[in-house]
CSV table of N, CA and C in Angstrom, one decimal:
chain,number,residue,atom,x,y,z
A,1,MET,N,87.0,126.8,4.5
A,1,MET,CA,86.2,127.0,5.4
A,1,MET,C,84.7,126.7,5.0
A,2,ASN,N,84.0,125.7,5.6
A,2,ASN,CA,82.8,125.4,4.9
A,2,ASN,C,81.7,126.2,4.9
A,3,HIS,N,80.6,126.2,4.3
A,3,HIS,CA,79.4,127.1,4.2
A,3,HIS,C,78.8,127.3,5.5
A,4,ILE,N,78.5,126.4,6.4
A,4,ILE,CA,78.0,126.6,7.6
A,4,ILE,C,79.0,127.5,8.5
A,5,ARG,N,80.3,127.1,8.5
A,5,ARG,CA,81.2,128.0,9.3
A,5,ARG,C,81.2,129.4,8.8
A,6,LYS,N,81.3,129.6,7.6
A,6,LYS,CA,81.2,131.0,7.0
A,6,LYS,C,79.8,131.8,7.5
A,7,THR,N,78.8,131.1,7.4
A,7,THR,CA,77.4,131.6,7.9
A,7,THR,C,77.6,131.9,9.3
A,8,THR,N,78.1,131.0,10.1
A,8,THR,CA,77.9,131.3,11.5
A,8,THR,C,79.1,132.5,12.0
A,9,LEU,N,80.2,132.5,11.2
A,9,LEU,CA,81.1,133.6,11.3
A,9,LEU,C,80.5,135.0,11.0
A,10,ALA,N,79.8,135.0,9.8
A,10,ALA,CA,79.1,136.1,9.3
A,10,ALA,C,78.0,136.6,10.3
A,11,ALA,N,77.2,135.7,10.9
A,11,ALA,CA,76.3,135.9,11.9
A,11,ALA,C,76.8,136.5,13.1
A,12,ALA,N,77.8,136.0,13.6
A,12,ALA,CA,78.6,136.5,14.8
A,12,ALA,C,79.1,137.8,14.6
A,13,LEU,N,79.7,138.1,13.5
A,13,LEU,CA,80.3,139.6,13.3
A,13,LEU,C,79.1,140.6,13.1
A,14,MET,N,77.8,140.2,12.8
A,14,MET,CA,76.7,141.0,12.6
A,14,MET,C,76.2,141.3,14.1
A,15,LEU,N,76.2,140.2,14.9
A,15,LEU,CA,75.7,140.4,16.2
A,15,LEU,C,76.7,141.3,17.0
A,16,ILE,N,77.9,141.2,16.8
A,16,ILE,CA,79.1,142.0,17.6
A,16,ILE,C,78.9,143.4,17.1
A,17,ALA,N,78.8,143.6,15.9
A,17,ALA,CA,78.9,145.0,15.3
A,17,ALA,C,77.6,145.8,15.4
A,18,GLY,N,76.5,145.3,15.6
A,18,GLY,CA,75.3,145.8,15.7
A,18,GLY,C,74.7,146.2,14.1
A,19,SER,N,73.4,146.6,14.2
A,19,SER,CA,72.9,146.8,13.0
A,19,SER,C,73.6,147.9,12.0
A,20,ALA,N,74.0,149.0,12.7
A,20,ALA,CA,74.6,150.1,11.8
A,20,ALA,C,75.7,149.8,11.1
A,21,CYS,N,76.5,148.8,11.4
A,21,CYS,CA,77.8,148.5,10.6
A,21,CYS,C,77.9,147.1,10.4
A,22,ALA,N,76.8,146.4,10.7
A,22,ALA,CA,77.0,144.9,10.5
A,22,ALA,C,77.5,144.3,9.1
A,23,ASN,N,77.1,144.9,8.0
A,23,ASN,CA,77.5,144.3,6.8
A,23,ASN,C,79.0,144.8,6.4
A,24,ASP,N,79.6,145.8,7.3
A,24,ASP,CA,80.8,146.2,7.1
A,24,ASP,C,82.0,145.5,7.6
A,25,ILE,N,81.7,144.7,8.6
A,25,ILE,CA,82.7,144.1,9.4
A,25,ILE,C,83.0,142.7,8.7
A,26,LYS,N,84.3,142.4,8.6
A,26,LYS,CA,84.6,141.1,8.0
A,26,LYS,C,86.1,140.6,8.8
A,27,LEU,N,86.2,139.3,8.8
A,27,LEU,CA,87.3,138.9,9.2
A,27,LEU,C,88.5,139.4,8.6
A,28,GLY,N,89.5,139.9,9.3
A,28,GLY,CA,90.6,140.4,8.6
A,28,GLY,C,90.6,141.9,8.2
A,29,GLN,N,89.4,142.5,8.4
A,29,GLN,CA,89.2,143.9,8.2
A,29,GLN,C,89.8,144.8,9.3
A,30,GLN,N,90.4,145.8,8.9
A,30,GLN,CA,90.9,146.9,9.8
A,30,GLN,C,89.8,147.9,10.1
A,31,LEU,N,89.5,148.0,11.5
A,31,LEU,CA,88.4,148.8,11.8
A,31,LEU,C,89.1,150.1,12.5
A,32,PRO,N,88.4,151.2,12.5
A,32,PRO,CA,88.8,152.5,13.2
A,32,PRO,C,89.0,152.1,14.7
A,33,LEU,N,90.1,152.6,15.2
A,33,LEU,CA,90.4,152.1,16.7
A,33,LEU,C,89.0,152.9,17.6
A,34,THR,N,88.4,153.9,17.3
A,34,THR,CA,87.5,154.4,17.9
A,34,THR,C,86.3,153.3,17.8
A,35,GLN,N,86.0,152.7,16.7
A,35,GLN,CA,84.9,151.7,16.6
A,35,GLN,C,85.3,150.5,17.4
A,36,VAL,N,86.7,150.1,17.4
A,36,VAL,CA,87.1,149.0,18.2
A,36,VAL,C,86.9,149.2,19.6
A,37,LYS,N,87.2,150.4,20.0
A,37,LYS,CA,87.1,150.7,21.4
A,37,LYS,C,85.7,150.6,21.9
A,38,SER,N,84.7,151.2,21.1
A,38,SER,CA,83.3,151.1,21.4
A,38,SER,C,82.7,149.6,21.5
A,39,LEU,N,83.3,148.9,20.8
A,39,LEU,CA,82.8,147.3,20.7
A,39,LEU,C,83.5,146.5,21.6
A,40,THR,N,84.6,147.1,22.3
A,40,THR,CA,85.4,146.2,23.3
A,40,THR,C,84.8,145.9,24.5
A,41,GLN,N,84.6,144.6,24.8
A,41,GLN,CA,84.1,143.9,26.1
A,41,GLN,C,85.2,143.9,27.2
A,42,GLN,N,86.3,143.7,26.6
A,42,GLN,CA,87.6,143.3,27.5
A,42,GLN,C,88.9,143.4,26.8
A,43,VAL,N,89.9,143.9,27.4
A,43,VAL,CA,91.2,143.8,26.9
A,43,VAL,C,92.2,142.7,27.6
A,44,LEU,N,92.6,141.9,26.7
A,44,LEU,CA,93.8,140.9,27.3
A,44,LEU,C,95.1,141.3,26.8
A,45,THR,N,96.1,141.2,27.7
A,45,THR,CA,97.5,141.4,27.2
A,45,THR,C,98.1,139.8,27.0
A,46,ILE,N,98.5,139.6,26.0
A,46,ILE,CA,99.0,138.3,25.6
A,46,ILE,C,100.4,138.5,25.1
A,47,GLY,N,101.3,138.1,25.9
A,47,GLY,CA,102.7,138.5,25.4
A,47,GLY,C,102.9,139.8,25.6
A,48,LYS,N,103.5,140.4,24.3
A,48,LYS,CA,103.8,141.7,24.2
A,48,LYS,C,102.6,142.5,23.6
A,49,GLY,N,101.6,141.8,23.1
A,49,GLY,CA,100.4,142.3,22.5
A,49,GLY,C,99.3,142.5,23.3
A,50,LYS,N,98.2,143.2,22.8
A,50,LYS,CA,96.8,143.3,23.3
A,50,LYS,C,95.9,142.9,22.4
A,51,LEU,N,94.9,142.1,22.8
A,51,LEU,CA,93.7,141.7,22.1
A,51,LEU,C,92.4,142.3,22.7
A,52,ARG,N,91.6,143.0,22.0
A,52,ARG,CA,90.3,143.5,22.4
A,52,ARG,C,89.2,142.5,22.2
A,53,ILE,N,88.6,141.9,23.2
A,53,ILE,CA,87.6,140.9,22.8
A,53,ILE,C,86.2,141.7,22.5
A,54,LEU,N,85.7,141.4,21.2
A,54,LEU,CA,84.5,142.1,20.7
A,54,LEU,C,83.4,141.2,21.1
A,55,GLY,N,83.5,140.0,21.3
A,55,GLY,CA,82.3,139.2,21.4
A,55,GLY,C,82.7,137.7,21.6
A,56,VAL,N,81.7,136.8,21.9
A,56,VAL,CA,82.0,135.5,22.1
A,56,VAL,C,80.8,134.7,21.2
A,57,THR,N,81.3,133.7,20.4
A,57,THR,CA,80.3,133.1,19.5
A,57,THR,C,80.4,131.7,19.8
A,58,GLN,N,79.7,131.0,19.1
A,58,GLN,CA,79.8,129.4,19.2
A,58,GLN,C,81.1,128.9,18.4
A,59,GLU,N,81.5,129.9,17.6
A,59,GLU,CA,82.9,129.5,16.9
A,59,GLU,C,84.1,129.8,17.5
A,60,GLY,N,84.0,130.8,18.6
A,60,GLY,CA,85.1,131.2,19.2
A,60,GLY,C,85.0,132.6,19.9
A,61,THR,N,86.0,133.3,20.0
A,61,THR,CA,86.3,134.6,20.5
A,61,THR,C,86.6,135.7,19.4
A,62,MET,N,85.6,136.5,19.1
A,62,MET,CA,85.9,137.6,18.2
A,62,MET,C,86.9,138.7,18.8
A,63,VAL,N,88.1,139.0,18.2
A,63,VAL,CA,88.9,139.9,18.9
A,63,VAL,C,89.4,141.0,17.8
A,64,ALA,N,89.9,142.0,18.3
A,64,ALA,CA,90.7,143.1,17.4
A,64,ALA,C,92.0,143.2,17.8
A,65,ASN,N,92.9,143.2,17.1
A,65,ASN,CA,94.4,143.3,17.5
A,65,ASN,C,94.6,144.8,17.8
A,66,GLU,N,95.9,145.2,18.2
A,66,GLU,CA,96.3,146.6,18.4
A,66,GLU,C,96.1,147.6,17.2
A,67,LEU,N,96.1,147.0,16.0
A,67,LEU,CA,95.9,147.8,14.7
A,67,LEU,C,94.3,147.9,14.3
A,68,GLY,N,93.5,147.2,15.0
A,68,GLY,CA,92.2,147.3,14.7
A,68,GLY,C,91.6,146.1,13.9
A,69,VAL,N,92.5,145.1,13.6
A,69,VAL,CA,92.1,144.1,12.7
A,69,VAL,C,91.4,143.0,13.3
A,70,VAL,N,90.3,142.6,12.8
A,70,VAL,CA,89.4,141.8,13.3
A,70,VAL,C,89.8,140.2,13.1
A,71,GLY,N,89.8,139.5,14.1
A,71,GLY,CA,90.2,138.1,14.1
A,71,GLY,C,89.3,137.2,15.0
A,72,ILE,N,89.5,136.0,15.0
A,72,ILE,CA,88.9,135.0,15.8
A,72,ILE,C,89.9,134.1,16.3
A,73,SER,N,89.5,133.8,17.7
A,73,SER,CA,90.4,132.7,18.5
A,73,SER,C,89.4,131.7,18.8
A,74,TYR,N,90.0,130.4,18.7
A,74,TYR,CA,89.3,129.5,19.1
A,74,TYR,C,89.5,128.9,20.5
A,75,ASN,N,90.3,129.7,21.3
A,75,ASN,CA,90.6,129.6,22.5
A,75,ASN,C,91.6,128.2,22.8
A,76,ASP,N,92.4,128.2,21.7
A,76,ASP,CA,93.3,127.3,21.9
A,76,ASP,C,94.7,127.6,22.2
A,77,VAL,N,95.6,126.6,22.9
A,77,VAL,CA,96.8,126.9,23.1
A,77,VAL,C,97.7,125.7,22.6
A,78,LEU,N,98.7,126.2,21.6
A,78,LEU,CA,99.5,125.0,21.1
A,78,LEU,C,100.9,125.2,21.7
A,79,VAL,N,101.3,124.0,22.0
A,79,VAL,CA,102.7,123.8,22.6
A,79,VAL,C,103.5,123.0,21.7
A,80,SER,N,104.8,123.1,21.4
A,80,SER,CA,105.8,122.4,20.8
A,80,SER,C,107.0,122.7,21.3
A,81,GLY,N,108.0,121.7,21.0
A,81,GLY,CA,109.3,121.8,21.5
A,81,GLY,C,109.7,121.1,22.8
A,82,VAL,N,108.7,120.7,23.4
A,82,VAL,CA,108.6,119.7,24.5
A,82,VAL,C,107.8,118.4,24.2
A,83,SER,N,108.2,117.3,25.1
A,83,SER,CA,107.4,116.1,24.6
A,83,SER,C,105.8,116.4,25.1
A,84,PRO,N,104.8,115.7,24.6
A,84,PRO,CA,103.5,115.9,24.9
A,84,PRO,C,103.4,115.4,26.5
A,85,GLN,N,104.2,114.4,26.7
A,85,GLN,CA,104.2,114.0,28.3
A,85,GLN,C,104.5,115.1,29.2
A,86,GLN,N,105.5,115.9,28.8
A,86,GLN,CA,105.8,117.0,29.6
A,86,GLN,C,104.6,118.1,29.6
A,87,VAL,N,104.0,118.3,28.6
A,87,VAL,CA,102.9,119.2,28.5
A,87,VAL,C,101.7,118.6,29.4
A,88,LYS,N,101.4,117.2,29.4
A,88,LYS,CA,100.4,116.7,30.2
A,88,LYS,C,100.7,116.9,31.7
A,89,ASP,N,101.9,116.6,32.0
A,89,ASP,CA,102.4,116.7,33.4
A,89,ASP,C,102.4,118.3,33.9
A,90,ALA,N,102.7,119.3,33.1
A,90,ALA,CA,102.5,120.7,33.5
A,90,ALA,C,101.1,121.1,33.5
A,91,VAL,N,100.3,120.6,32.7
A,91,VAL,CA,98.9,120.8,32.9
A,91,VAL,C,98.2,120.3,34.1
A,92,HIS,N,98.6,119.1,34.5
A,92,HIS,CA,98.1,118.5,35.7
A,92,HIS,C,98.7,119.5,36.9
A,93,ARG,N,99.9,119.7,36.9
A,93,ARG,CA,100.7,120.3,38.0
A,93,ARG,C,100.2,121.6,38.1
A,94,LEU,N,99.8,122.4,37.0
A,94,LEU,CA,99.3,123.9,37.2
A,94,LEU,C,97.8,123.9,37.4
A,95,GLY,N,97.2,122.7,37.4
A,95,GLY,CA,95.9,122.8,37.7
A,95,GLY,C,94.9,123.4,36.6
A,96,LEU,N,95.4,123.3,35.3
A,96,LEU,CA,94.8,123.9,34.2
A,96,LEU,C,93.5,122.8,33.9
A,97,LYS,N,92.5,123.6,33.4
A,97,LYS,CA,91.3,122.7,33.0
A,97,LYS,C,90.9,122.9,31.6
A,98,PRO,N,91.6,122.4,30.6
A,98,PRO,CA,91.2,122.5,29.2
A,98,PRO,C,89.9,121.8,28.9
A,99,GLN,N,89.1,122.3,28.1
A,99,GLN,CA,87.8,121.6,27.7
A,99,GLN,C,88.2,120.3,26.9
A,100,ALA,N,89.2,120.4,26.1
A,100,ALA,CA,89.8,119.4,25.1
A,100,ALA,C,91.3,119.6,25.1
A,101,ALA,N,91.8,118.3,25.0
A,101,ALA,CA,93.4,118.3,24.9
A,101,ALA,C,93.7,117.2,23.9
A,102,GLY,N,94.6,117.4,23.0
A,102,GLY,CA,95.2,116.6,22.1
A,102,GLY,C,96.8,116.6,22.3
A,103,TYR,N,97.3,115.3,22.5
A,103,TYR,CA,98.8,115.3,22.7
A,103,TYR,C,99.2,114.2,21.6
A,104,TYR,N,100.0,114.6,20.7
A,104,TYR,CA,100.5,114.2,19.5
A,104,TYR,C,102.1,113.6,19.6
A,105,ASP,N,102.4,112.7,20.0
A,105,ASP,CA,103.6,112.0,20.2
A,105,ASP,C,104.4,112.1,18.8
A,106,SER,N,103.6,111.6,17.8
A,106,SER,CA,104.3,111.7,16.4
A,106,SER,C,104.9,113.1,15.9
A,107,THR,N,104.3,114.0,16.3
A,107,THR,CA,104.6,115.4,15.8
A,107,THR,C,105.3,116.3,16.9
A,108,GLY,N,105.2,116.0,18.1
A,108,GLY,CA,105.6,116.6,19.4
A,108,GLY,C,104.7,117.9,19.7
A,109,LEU,N,103.5,117.8,19.4
A,109,LEU,CA,102.6,119.0,19.2
A,109,LEU,C,101.4,118.5,20.2
A,110,SER,N,101.1,119.6,21.2
A,110,SER,CA,100.0,119.6,22.1
A,110,SER,C,99.2,120.6,21.8
A,111,SER,N,97.8,120.3,21.8
A,111,SER,CA,96.7,121.5,21.7
A,111,SER,C,95.7,121.2,22.8
A,112,LEU,N,95.6,122.4,23.3
A,112,LEU,CA,94.6,122.5,24.5
A,112,LEU,C,93.6,123.6,24.1
A,113,ARG,N,92.2,123.3,24.3
A,113,ARG,CA,91.2,124.2,24.1
A,113,ARG,C,90.6,124.5,25.5
A,114,PHE,N,90.5,125.7,25.6
A,114,PHE,CA,89.8,126.4,27.0
A,114,PHE,C,88.6,126.9,26.6
A,115,ALA,N,87.6,127.1,27.9
A,115,ALA,CA,86.4,127.6,27.6
A,115,ALA,C,86.2,128.9,27.2
A,116,SER,N,87.3,129.8,27.5
A,116,SER,CA,87.2,131.2,27.1
A,116,SER,C,88.8,131.6,26.8
A,117,LEU,N,88.7,132.8,26.2
A,117,LEU,CA,90.1,133.3,25.6
A,117,LEU,C,90.9,133.9,26.9
A,118,SER,N,90.3,134.4,27.9
A,118,SER,CA,90.9,134.6,29.1
A,118,SER,C,91.6,133.4,29.7
A,119,ASP,N,90.9,132.3,29.9
A,119,ASP,CA,91.5,131.1,30.4
A,119,ASP,C,92.6,130.6,29.5
A,120,ALA,N,92.5,130.7,28.2
A,120,ALA,CA,93.6,130.3,27.3
A,120,ALA,C,94.7,131.3,27.4
A,121,ALA,N,94.6,132.5,27.6
A,121,ALA,CA,95.7,133.5,27.9
A,121,ALA,C,96.4,133.1,29.0
A,122,GLN,N,95.6,132.9,30.3
A,122,GLN,CA,96.5,132.5,31.6
A,122,GLN,C,97.1,131.2,31.4
A,123,ALA,N,96.5,130.1,30.5
A,123,ALA,CA,97.3,128.9,30.4
A,123,ALA,C,98.6,129.2,29.8
A,124,ARG,N,98.5,130.0,28.8
A,124,ARG,CA,99.7,130.4,27.8
A,124,ARG,C,100.8,130.8,28.8
A,125,THR,N,100.4,131.8,29.4
A,125,THR,CA,101.4,132.5,30.4
A,125,THR,C,102.0,131.3,31.3
A,126,SER,N,101.0,130.6,32.0
A,126,SER,CA,101.5,129.5,32.8
A,126,SER,C,102.4,128.6,32.3
A,127,LEU,N,102.0,128.1,31.1
A,127,LEU,CA,102.8,127.0,30.4
A,127,LEU,C,104.1,127.6,29.9
A,128,ARG,N,104.2,128.8,29.5
A,128,ARG,CA,105.4,129.5,29.0
A,128,ARG,C,106.5,129.5,30.2
A,129,SER,N,106.1,129.7,31.4
A,129,SER,CA,107.0,129.8,32.5
A,129,SER,C,107.2,128.4,32.9
A,130,ALA,N,106.4,127.3,32.8
A,130,ALA,CA,106.6,126.0,33.4
A,130,ALA,C,107.5,125.1,32.5
A,131,LEU,N,107.4,125.6,31.2
A,131,LEU,CA,108.3,124.7,30.1
A,131,LEU,C,109.2,125.4,29.3
A,132,SER,N,110.4,125.4,30.0
A,132,SER,CA,111.4,126.2,29.3
A,132,SER,C,111.7,125.6,28.2
A,133,GLY,N,112.2,126.3,27.2
A,133,GLY,CA,112.4,125.6,25.8
A,133,GLY,C,111.1,125.4,24.9
A,134,ALA,N,110.0,125.5,25.5
A,134,ALA,CA,108.8,125.1,24.6
A,134,ALA,C,108.3,126.5,23.9
A,135,SER,N,107.8,126.1,22.8
A,135,SER,CA,107.1,127.3,22.2
A,135,SER,C,105.7,127.2,22.5
A,136,VAL,N,105.0,128.2,22.9
A,136,VAL,CA,103.6,128.1,23.5
A,136,VAL,C,102.9,129.4,23.0
A,137,SER,N,101.8,129.0,22.0
A,137,SER,CA,101.2,130.1,21.3
A,137,SER,C,99.6,130.1,21.5
A,138,LEU,N,99.1,131.2,21.3
A,138,LEU,CA,97.7,131.3,21.2
A,138,LEU,C,97.4,131.8,20.0
A,139,PRO,N,97.0,131.0,18.9
A,139,PRO,CA,96.8,131.6,17.7
A,139,PRO,C,95.5,132.4,17.5
A,140,VAL,N,95.5,133.3,16.5
A,140,VAL,CA,94.3,134.1,16.2
A,140,VAL,C,94.3,134.0,14.9
A,141,GLN,N,93.2,133.8,14.2
A,141,GLN,CA,92.9,133.7,12.7
A,141,GLN,C,92.4,135.0,12.2
A,142,TYR,N,93.1,135.8,11.3
A,142,TYR,CA,92.7,136.8,10.8
A,142,TYR,C,92.3,137.0,9.4
A,143,ALA,N,92.1,135.8,8.7
A,143,ALA,CA,91.6,135.7,7.3
A,143,ALA,C,90.8,134.4,7.2
A,144,GLU,N,89.9,134.4,6.2
A,144,GLU,CA,89.3,133.0,6.0
A,144,GLU,C,90.3,132.1,5.2
A,145,VAL,N,90.3,130.9,5.7
A,145,VAL,CA,91.0,129.9,5.0
A,145,VAL,C,90.4,129.5,3.7
A,146,LYS,N,91.0,129.6,2.7
A,146,LYS,CA,90.7,129.3,1.2
A,146,LYS,C,91.4,128.1,0.7
A,147,PRO,N,90.7,127.0,0.3
A,147,PRO,CA,91.6,126.0,-0.3
A,147,PRO,C,92.1,126.5,-1.6
A,148,ARG,N,93.1,125.9,-1.9
A,148,ARG,CA,93.9,126.3,-3.1
A,148,ARG,C,93.4,125.4,-4.5
């Protein structure tokens, strides 16, 4: 993760957490559930789990999982296991409106970026129903990526 991205992420966490605990919250950190609940703006059910939205930044949507672990979603939905053309067709048929889409025939992977985590969660649910046999995920990053 480059320096600008780290700085933006740190600033986002500080804005979300407020001044009292701004320096204490880090990506991947487990917060007390009482603190998570006080910071929560919305709760989304995604599959069998729940994500609490803590705030929205230029980077993405800051969330906490059911254990209180802080993560970030870039509002992406990833689809594999079916052809990218099938995904394109389903996106069109379902009336989904991704902000950006990448369809990669060579890998069989499709990537859809949505304006909000809520839109991404709804798209994930719709695509899972429409594309039997496909793997449809909404990734959340819980740790900073460190080069080896």
